[in-house]
Backbone as JSON Lines, residues from 0, in Angstrom:
{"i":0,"aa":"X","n":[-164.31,13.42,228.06],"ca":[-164.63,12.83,226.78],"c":[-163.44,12.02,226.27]}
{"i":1,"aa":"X","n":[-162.14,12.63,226.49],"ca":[-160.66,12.19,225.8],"c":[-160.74,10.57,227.41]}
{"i":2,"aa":"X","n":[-161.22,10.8,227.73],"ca":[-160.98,9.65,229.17],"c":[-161.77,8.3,228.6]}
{"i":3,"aa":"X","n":[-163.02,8.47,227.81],"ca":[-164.09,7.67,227.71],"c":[-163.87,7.4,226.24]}
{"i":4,"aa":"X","n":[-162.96,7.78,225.45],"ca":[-162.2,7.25,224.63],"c":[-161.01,6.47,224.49]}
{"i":5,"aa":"X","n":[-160.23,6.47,225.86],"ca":[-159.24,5.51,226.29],"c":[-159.96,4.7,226.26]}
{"i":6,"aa":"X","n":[-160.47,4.64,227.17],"ca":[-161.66,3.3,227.93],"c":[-161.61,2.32,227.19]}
{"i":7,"aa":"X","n":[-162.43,2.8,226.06],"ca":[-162.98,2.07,224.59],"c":[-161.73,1.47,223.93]}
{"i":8,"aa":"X","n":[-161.01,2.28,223.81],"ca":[-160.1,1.5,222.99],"c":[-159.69,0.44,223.88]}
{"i":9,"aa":"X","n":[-158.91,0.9,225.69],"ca":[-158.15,-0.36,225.9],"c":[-159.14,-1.58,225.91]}
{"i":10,"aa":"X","n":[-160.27,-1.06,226.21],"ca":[-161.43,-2.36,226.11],"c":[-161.11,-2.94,224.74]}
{"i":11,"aa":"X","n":[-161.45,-2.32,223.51],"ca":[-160.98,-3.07,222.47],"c":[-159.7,-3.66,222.12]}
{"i":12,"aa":"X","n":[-158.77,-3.17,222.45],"ca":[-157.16,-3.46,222.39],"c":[-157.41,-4.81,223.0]}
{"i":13,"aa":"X","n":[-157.98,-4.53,224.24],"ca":[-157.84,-5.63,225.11],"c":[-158.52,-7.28,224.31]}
{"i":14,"aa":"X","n":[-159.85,-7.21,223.9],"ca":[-159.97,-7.73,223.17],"c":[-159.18,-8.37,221.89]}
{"i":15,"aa":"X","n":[-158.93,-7.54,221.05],"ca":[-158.01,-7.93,220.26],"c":[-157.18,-8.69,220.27]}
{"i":16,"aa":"X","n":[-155.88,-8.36,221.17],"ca":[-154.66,-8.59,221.17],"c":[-154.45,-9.06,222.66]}
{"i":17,"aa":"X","n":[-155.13,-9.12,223.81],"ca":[-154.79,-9.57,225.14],"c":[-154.71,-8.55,225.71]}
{"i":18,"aa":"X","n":[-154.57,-9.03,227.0],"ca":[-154.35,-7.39,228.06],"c":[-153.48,-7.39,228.37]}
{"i":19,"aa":"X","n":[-152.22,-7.93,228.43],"ca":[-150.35,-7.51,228.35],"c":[-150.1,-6.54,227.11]}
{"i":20,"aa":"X","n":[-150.62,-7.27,225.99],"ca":[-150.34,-6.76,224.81],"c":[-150.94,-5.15,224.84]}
{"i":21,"aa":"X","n":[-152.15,-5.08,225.18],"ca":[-153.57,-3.99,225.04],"c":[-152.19,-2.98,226.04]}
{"i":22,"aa":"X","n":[-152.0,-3.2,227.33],"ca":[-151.62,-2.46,228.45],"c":[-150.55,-2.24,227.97]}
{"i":23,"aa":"X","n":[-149.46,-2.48,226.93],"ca":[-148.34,-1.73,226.2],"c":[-148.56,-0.9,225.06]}
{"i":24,"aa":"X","n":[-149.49,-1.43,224.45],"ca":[-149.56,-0.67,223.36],"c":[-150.25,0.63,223.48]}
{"i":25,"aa":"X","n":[-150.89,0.63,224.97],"ca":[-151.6,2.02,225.4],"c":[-150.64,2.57,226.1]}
{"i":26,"aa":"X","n":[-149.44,2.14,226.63],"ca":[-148.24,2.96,227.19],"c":[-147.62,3.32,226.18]}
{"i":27,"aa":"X","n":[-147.62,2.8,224.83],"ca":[-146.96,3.06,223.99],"c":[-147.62,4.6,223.28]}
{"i":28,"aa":"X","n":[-148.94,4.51,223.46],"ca":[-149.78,5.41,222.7],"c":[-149.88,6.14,223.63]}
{"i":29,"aa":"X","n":[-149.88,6.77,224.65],"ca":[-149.73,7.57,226.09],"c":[-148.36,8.33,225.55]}
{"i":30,"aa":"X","n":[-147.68,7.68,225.76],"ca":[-145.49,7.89,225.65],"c":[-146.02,9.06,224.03]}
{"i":31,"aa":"X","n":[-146.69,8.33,222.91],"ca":[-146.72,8.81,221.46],"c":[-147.59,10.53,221.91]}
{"i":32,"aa":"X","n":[-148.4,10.32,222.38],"ca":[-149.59,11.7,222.54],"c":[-148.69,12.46,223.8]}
{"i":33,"aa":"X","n":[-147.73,11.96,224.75],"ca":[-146.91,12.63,225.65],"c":[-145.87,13.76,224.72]}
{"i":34,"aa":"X","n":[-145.18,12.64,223.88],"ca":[-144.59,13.54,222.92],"c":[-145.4,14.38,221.75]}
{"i":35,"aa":"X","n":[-146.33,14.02,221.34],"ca":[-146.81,15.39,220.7],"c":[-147.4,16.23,221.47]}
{"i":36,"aa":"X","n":[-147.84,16.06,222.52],"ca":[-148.37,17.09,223.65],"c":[-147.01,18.13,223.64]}
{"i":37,"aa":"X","n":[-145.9,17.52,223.87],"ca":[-144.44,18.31,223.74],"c":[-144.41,19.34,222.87]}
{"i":38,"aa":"X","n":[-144.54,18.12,221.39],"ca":[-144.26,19.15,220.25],"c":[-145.24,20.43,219.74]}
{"i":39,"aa":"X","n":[-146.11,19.73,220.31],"ca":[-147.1,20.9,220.15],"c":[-146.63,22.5,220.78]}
{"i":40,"aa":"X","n":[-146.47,21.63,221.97],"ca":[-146.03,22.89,223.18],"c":[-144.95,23.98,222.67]}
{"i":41,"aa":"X","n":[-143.6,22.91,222.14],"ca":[-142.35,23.13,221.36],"c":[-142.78,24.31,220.23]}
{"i":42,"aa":"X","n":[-143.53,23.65,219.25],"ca":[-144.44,24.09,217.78],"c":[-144.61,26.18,218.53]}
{"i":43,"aa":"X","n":[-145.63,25.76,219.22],"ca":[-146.26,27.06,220.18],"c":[-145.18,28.18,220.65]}
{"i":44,"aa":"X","n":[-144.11,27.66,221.58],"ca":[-142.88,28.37,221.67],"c":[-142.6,29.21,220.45]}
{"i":45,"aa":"X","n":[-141.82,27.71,219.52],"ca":[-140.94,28.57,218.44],"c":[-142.16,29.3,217.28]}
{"i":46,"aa":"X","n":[-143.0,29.27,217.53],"ca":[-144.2,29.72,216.35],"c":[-144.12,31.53,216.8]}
{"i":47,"aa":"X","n":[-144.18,31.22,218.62],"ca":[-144.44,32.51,219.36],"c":[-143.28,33.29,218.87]}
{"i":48,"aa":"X","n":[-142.18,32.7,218.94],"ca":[-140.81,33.39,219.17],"c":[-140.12,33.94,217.92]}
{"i":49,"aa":"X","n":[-140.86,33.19,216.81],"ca":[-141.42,34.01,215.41],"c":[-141.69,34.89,215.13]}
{"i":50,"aa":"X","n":[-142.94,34.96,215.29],"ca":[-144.11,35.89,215.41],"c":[-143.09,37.29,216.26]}
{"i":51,"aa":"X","n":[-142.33,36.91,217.41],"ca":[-141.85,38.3,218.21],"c":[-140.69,38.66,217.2]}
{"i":52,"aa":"X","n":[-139.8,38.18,216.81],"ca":[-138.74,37.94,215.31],"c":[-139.52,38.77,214.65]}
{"i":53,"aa":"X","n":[-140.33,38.46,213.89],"ca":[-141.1,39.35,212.58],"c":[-141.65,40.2,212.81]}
{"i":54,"aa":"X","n":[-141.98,40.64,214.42],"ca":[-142.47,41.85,214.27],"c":[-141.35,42.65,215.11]}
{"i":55,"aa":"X","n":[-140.06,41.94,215.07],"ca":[-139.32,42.84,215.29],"c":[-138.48,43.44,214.08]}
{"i":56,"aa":"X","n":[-138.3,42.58,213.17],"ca":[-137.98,42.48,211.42],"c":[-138.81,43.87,211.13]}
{"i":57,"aa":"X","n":[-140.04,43.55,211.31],"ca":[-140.98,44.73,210.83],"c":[-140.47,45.71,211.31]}
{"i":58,"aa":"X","n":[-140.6,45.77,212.8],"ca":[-139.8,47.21,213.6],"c":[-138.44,47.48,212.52]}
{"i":59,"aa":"X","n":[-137.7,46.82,212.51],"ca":[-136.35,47.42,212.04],"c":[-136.57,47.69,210.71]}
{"i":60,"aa":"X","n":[-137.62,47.08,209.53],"ca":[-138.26,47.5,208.34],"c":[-138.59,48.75,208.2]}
{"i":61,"aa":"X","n":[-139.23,48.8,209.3],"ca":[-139.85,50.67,209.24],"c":[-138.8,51.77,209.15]}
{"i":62,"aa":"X","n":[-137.89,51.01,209.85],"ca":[-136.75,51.78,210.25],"c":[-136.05,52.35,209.41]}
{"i":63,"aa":"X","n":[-135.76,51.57,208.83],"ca":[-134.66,51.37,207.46],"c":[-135.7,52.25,206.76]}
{"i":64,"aa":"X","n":[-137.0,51.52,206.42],"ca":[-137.4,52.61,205.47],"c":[-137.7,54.8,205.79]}
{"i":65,"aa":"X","n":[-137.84,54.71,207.48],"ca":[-137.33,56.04,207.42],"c":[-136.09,56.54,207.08]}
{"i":66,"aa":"X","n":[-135.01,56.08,207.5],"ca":[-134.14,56.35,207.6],"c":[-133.88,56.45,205.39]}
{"i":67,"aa":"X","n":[-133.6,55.51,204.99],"ca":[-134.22,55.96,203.64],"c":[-134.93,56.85,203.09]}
{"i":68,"aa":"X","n":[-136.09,57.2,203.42],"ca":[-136.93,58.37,203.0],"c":[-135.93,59.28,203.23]}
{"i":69,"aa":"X","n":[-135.53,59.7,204.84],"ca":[-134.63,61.09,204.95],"c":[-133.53,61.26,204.36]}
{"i":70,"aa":"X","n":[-132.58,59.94,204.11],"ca":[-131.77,59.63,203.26],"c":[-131.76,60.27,201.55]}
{"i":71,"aa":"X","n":[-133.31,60.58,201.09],"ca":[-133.82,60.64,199.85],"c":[-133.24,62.46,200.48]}
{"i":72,"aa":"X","n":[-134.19,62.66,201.0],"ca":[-134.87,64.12,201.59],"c":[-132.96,64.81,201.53]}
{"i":73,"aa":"X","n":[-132.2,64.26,202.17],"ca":[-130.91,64.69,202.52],"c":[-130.46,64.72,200.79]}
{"i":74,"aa":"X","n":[-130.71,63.86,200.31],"ca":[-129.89,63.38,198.76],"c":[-130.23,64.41,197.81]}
{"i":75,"aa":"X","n":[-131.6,64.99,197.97],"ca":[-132.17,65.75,197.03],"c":[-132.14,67.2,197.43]}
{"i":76,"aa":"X","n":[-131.42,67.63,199.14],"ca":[-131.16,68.84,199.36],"c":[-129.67,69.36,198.73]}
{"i":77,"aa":"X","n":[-128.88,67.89,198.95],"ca":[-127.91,68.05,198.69],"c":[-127.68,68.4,196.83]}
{"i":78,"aa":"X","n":[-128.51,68.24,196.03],"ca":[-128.64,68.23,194.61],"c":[-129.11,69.52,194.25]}
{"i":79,"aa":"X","n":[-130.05,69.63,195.14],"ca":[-130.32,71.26,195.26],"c":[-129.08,72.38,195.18]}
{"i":80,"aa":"X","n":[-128.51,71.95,196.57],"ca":[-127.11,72.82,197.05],"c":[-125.77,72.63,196.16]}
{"i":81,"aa":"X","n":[-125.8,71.32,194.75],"ca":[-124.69,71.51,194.14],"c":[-125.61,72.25,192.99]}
{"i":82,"aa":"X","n":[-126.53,72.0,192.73],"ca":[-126.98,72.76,191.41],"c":[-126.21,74.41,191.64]}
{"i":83,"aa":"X","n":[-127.16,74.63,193.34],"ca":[-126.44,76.07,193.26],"c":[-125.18,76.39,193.08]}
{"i":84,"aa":"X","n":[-124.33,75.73,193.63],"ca":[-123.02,75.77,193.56],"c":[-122.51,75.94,192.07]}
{"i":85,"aa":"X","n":[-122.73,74.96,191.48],"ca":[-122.39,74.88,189.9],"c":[-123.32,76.01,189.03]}
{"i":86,"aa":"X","n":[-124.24,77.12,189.98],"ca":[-124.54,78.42,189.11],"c":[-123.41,79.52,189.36]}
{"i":87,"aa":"X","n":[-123.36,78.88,190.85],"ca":[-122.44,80.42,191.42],"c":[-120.98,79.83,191.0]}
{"i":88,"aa":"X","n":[-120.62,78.5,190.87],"ca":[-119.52,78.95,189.71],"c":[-119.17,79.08,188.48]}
{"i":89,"aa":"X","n":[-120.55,79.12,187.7],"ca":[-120.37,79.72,186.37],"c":[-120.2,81.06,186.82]}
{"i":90,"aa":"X","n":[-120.98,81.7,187.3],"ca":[-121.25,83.3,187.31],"c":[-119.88,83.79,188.17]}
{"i":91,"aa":"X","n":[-119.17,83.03,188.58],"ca":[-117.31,82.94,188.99],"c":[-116.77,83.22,187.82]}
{"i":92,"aa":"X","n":[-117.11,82.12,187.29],"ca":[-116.05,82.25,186.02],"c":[-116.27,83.01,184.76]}
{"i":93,"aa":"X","n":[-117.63,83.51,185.07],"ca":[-118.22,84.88,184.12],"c":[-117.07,86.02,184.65]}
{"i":94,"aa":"X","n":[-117.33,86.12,186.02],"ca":[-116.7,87.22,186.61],"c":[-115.11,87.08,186.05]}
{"i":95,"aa":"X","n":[-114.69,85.69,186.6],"ca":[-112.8,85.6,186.51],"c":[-112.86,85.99,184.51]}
{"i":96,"aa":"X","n":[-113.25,85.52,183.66],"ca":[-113.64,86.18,182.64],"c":[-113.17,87.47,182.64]}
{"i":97,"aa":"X","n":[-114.06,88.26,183.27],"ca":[-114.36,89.77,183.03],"c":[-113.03,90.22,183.27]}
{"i":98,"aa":"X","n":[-112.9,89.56,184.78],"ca":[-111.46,90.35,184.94],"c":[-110.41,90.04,184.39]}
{"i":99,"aa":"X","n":[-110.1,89.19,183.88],"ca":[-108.92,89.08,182.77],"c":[-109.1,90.3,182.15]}
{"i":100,"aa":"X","n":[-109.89,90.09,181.15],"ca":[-110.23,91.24,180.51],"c":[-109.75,92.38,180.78]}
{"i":101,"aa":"X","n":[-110.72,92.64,181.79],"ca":[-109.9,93.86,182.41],"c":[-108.23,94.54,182.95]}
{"i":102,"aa":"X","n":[-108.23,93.65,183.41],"ca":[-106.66,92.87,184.14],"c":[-105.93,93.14,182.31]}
{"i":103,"aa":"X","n":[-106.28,92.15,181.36],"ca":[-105.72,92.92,180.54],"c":[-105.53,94.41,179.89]}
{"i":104,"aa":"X","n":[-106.55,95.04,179.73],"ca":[-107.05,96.43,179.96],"c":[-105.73,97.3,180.41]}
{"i":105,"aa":"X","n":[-105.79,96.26,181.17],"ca":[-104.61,97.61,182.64],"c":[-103.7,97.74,182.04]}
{"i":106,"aa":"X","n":[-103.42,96.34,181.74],"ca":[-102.21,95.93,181.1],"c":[-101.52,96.87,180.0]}
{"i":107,"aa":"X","n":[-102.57,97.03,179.01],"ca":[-102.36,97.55,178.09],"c":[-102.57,99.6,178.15]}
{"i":108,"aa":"X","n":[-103.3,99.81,179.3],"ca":[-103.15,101.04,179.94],"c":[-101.7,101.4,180.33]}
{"i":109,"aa":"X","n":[-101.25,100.07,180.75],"ca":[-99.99,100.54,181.97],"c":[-99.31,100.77,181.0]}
{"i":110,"aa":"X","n":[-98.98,99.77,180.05],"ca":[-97.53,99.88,178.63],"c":[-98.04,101.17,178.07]}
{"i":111,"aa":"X","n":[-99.42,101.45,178.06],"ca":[-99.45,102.7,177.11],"c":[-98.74,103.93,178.18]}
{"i":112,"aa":"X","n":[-98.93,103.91,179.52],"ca":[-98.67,104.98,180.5],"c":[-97.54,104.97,180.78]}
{"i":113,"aa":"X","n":[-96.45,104.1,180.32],"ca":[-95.28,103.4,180.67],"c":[-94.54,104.77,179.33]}
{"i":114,"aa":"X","n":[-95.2,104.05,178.23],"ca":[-94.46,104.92,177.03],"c":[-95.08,106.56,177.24]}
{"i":115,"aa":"X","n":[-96.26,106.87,177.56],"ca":[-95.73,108.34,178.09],"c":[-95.28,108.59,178.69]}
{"i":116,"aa":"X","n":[-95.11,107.99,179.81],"ca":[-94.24,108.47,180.92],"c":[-92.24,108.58,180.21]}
{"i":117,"aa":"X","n":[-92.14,107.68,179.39],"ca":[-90.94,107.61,178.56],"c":[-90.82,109.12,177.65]}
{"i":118,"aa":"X","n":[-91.75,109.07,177.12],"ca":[-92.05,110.57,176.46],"c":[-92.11,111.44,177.02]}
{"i":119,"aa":"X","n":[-92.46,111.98,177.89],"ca":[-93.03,113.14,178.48],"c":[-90.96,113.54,179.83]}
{"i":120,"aa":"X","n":[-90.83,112.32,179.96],"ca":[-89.24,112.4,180.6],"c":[-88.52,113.02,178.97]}
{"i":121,"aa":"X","n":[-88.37,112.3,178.03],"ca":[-87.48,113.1,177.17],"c":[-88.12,114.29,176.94]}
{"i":122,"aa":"X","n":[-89.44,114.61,177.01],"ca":[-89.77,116.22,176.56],"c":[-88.98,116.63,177.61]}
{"i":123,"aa":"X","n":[-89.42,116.62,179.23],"ca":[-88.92,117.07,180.42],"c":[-87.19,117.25,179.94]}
{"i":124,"aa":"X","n":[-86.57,116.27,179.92],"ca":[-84.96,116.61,179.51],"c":[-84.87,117.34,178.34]}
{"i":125,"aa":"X","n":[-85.51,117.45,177.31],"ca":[-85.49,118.1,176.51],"c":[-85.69,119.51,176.77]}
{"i":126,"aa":"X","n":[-86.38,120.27,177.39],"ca":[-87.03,120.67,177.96],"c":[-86.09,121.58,178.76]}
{"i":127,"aa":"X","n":[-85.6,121.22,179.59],"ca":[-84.92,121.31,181.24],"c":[-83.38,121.95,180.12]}
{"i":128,"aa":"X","n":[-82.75,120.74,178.93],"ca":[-81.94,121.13,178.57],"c":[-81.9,122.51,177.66]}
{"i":129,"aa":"X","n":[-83.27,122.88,177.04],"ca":[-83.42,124.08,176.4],"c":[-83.36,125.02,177.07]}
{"i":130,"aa":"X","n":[-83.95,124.94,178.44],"ca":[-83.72,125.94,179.24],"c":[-82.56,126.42,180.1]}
{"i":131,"aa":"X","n":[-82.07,125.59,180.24],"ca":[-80.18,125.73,180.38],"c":[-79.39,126.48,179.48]}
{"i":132,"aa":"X","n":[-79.62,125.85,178.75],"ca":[-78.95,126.24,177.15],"c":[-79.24,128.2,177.01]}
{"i":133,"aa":"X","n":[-80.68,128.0,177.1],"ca":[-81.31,129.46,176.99],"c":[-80.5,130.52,178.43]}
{"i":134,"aa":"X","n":[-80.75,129.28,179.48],"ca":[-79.95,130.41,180.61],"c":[-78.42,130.58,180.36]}
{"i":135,"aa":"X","n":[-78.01,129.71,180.18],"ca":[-76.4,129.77,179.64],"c":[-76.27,130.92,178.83]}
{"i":136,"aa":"X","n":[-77.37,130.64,177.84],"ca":[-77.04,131.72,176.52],"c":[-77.25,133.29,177.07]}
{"i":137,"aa":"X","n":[-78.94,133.46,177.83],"ca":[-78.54,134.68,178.66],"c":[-77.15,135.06,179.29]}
{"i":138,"aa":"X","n":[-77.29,134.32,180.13],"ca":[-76.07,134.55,181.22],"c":[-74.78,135.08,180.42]}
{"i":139,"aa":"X","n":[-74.22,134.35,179.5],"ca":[-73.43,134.82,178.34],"c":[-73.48,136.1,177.53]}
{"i":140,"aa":"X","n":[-74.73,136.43,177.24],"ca":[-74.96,137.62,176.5],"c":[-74.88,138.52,177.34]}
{"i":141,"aa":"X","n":[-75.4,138.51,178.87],"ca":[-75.74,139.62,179.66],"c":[-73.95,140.26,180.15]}
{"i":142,"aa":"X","n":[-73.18,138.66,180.17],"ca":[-71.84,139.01,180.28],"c":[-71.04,139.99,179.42]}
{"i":143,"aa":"X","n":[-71.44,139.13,178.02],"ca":[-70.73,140.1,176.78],"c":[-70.79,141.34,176.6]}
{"i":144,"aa":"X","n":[-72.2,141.87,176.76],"ca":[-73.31,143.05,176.71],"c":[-72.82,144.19,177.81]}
{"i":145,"aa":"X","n":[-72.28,143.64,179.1],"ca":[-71.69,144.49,179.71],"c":[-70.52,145.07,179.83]}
């Protein structure tokens, strides 16, 4: 059909314009449809090589967006695991709290156990010395007495 449309035209070309003229201007129009036959071809390539591009774009799209989702999944375990953290160190510092407290406690146990122990040594010397005194004083009397 594309053959029996040359025809016609160079017949008309030919008419027209002569048949030197007709027989260039159909090399000329041959050479014109050679090169878009090209570009077409060209067009087809880079259209294809697109098309493999974007659905490789897409591939790496998906990607990213898993990797994101787990990204989320990781972000929100991790929010989880400081919440806990930031309970178990209040309930730390409830405890470090307590034990001051306590720790003071001692404190004030020990100074109190400190000053009996201060007391209970002067009763002891006190004590130790009365009974000296008392044995002396026997020992003395039992001397005199005899």
């Amino acid at each position: 059909m594309e053959f029996e449309n040359e025809i016609r035209l160079r017949a008309s070309l030919r008419k027209a314009v002569g048949e030197q003229e007709a027989d260039t201007l159909m090399e000329k129009l041959t050479s014109i449809e050679e090169v878009r036959a090209e570009m077409h071809m060209e067009f087809a390539i880079v259209s294809a090589r697109f098309t493999e591009v974007d659905s490789r774009f897409n591939q790496v799209d998906a990607r990213f967006t898993q990797i994101d989702t787990r990204f989320n999944e990781v972000d929100a375990r991790f929010n989880q695991v400081d919440a806990r953290f930031n309970e178990v160190d209040a309930r730390f510092n409830q405890i470090d709290t307590r034990f001051n407290s306590v720790d003071g406690q001692f404190i004030g146990i020990n100074a109190q156990m400190l000053a009996m122990q201060k007391t209970f040594v002067r009763w002891g010397a006190t004590l130790t010395i009365s009974l000296f005194v008392t044995a002396v004083g026997v020992i003395v009397a039992a001397f005199l007495t005899r």
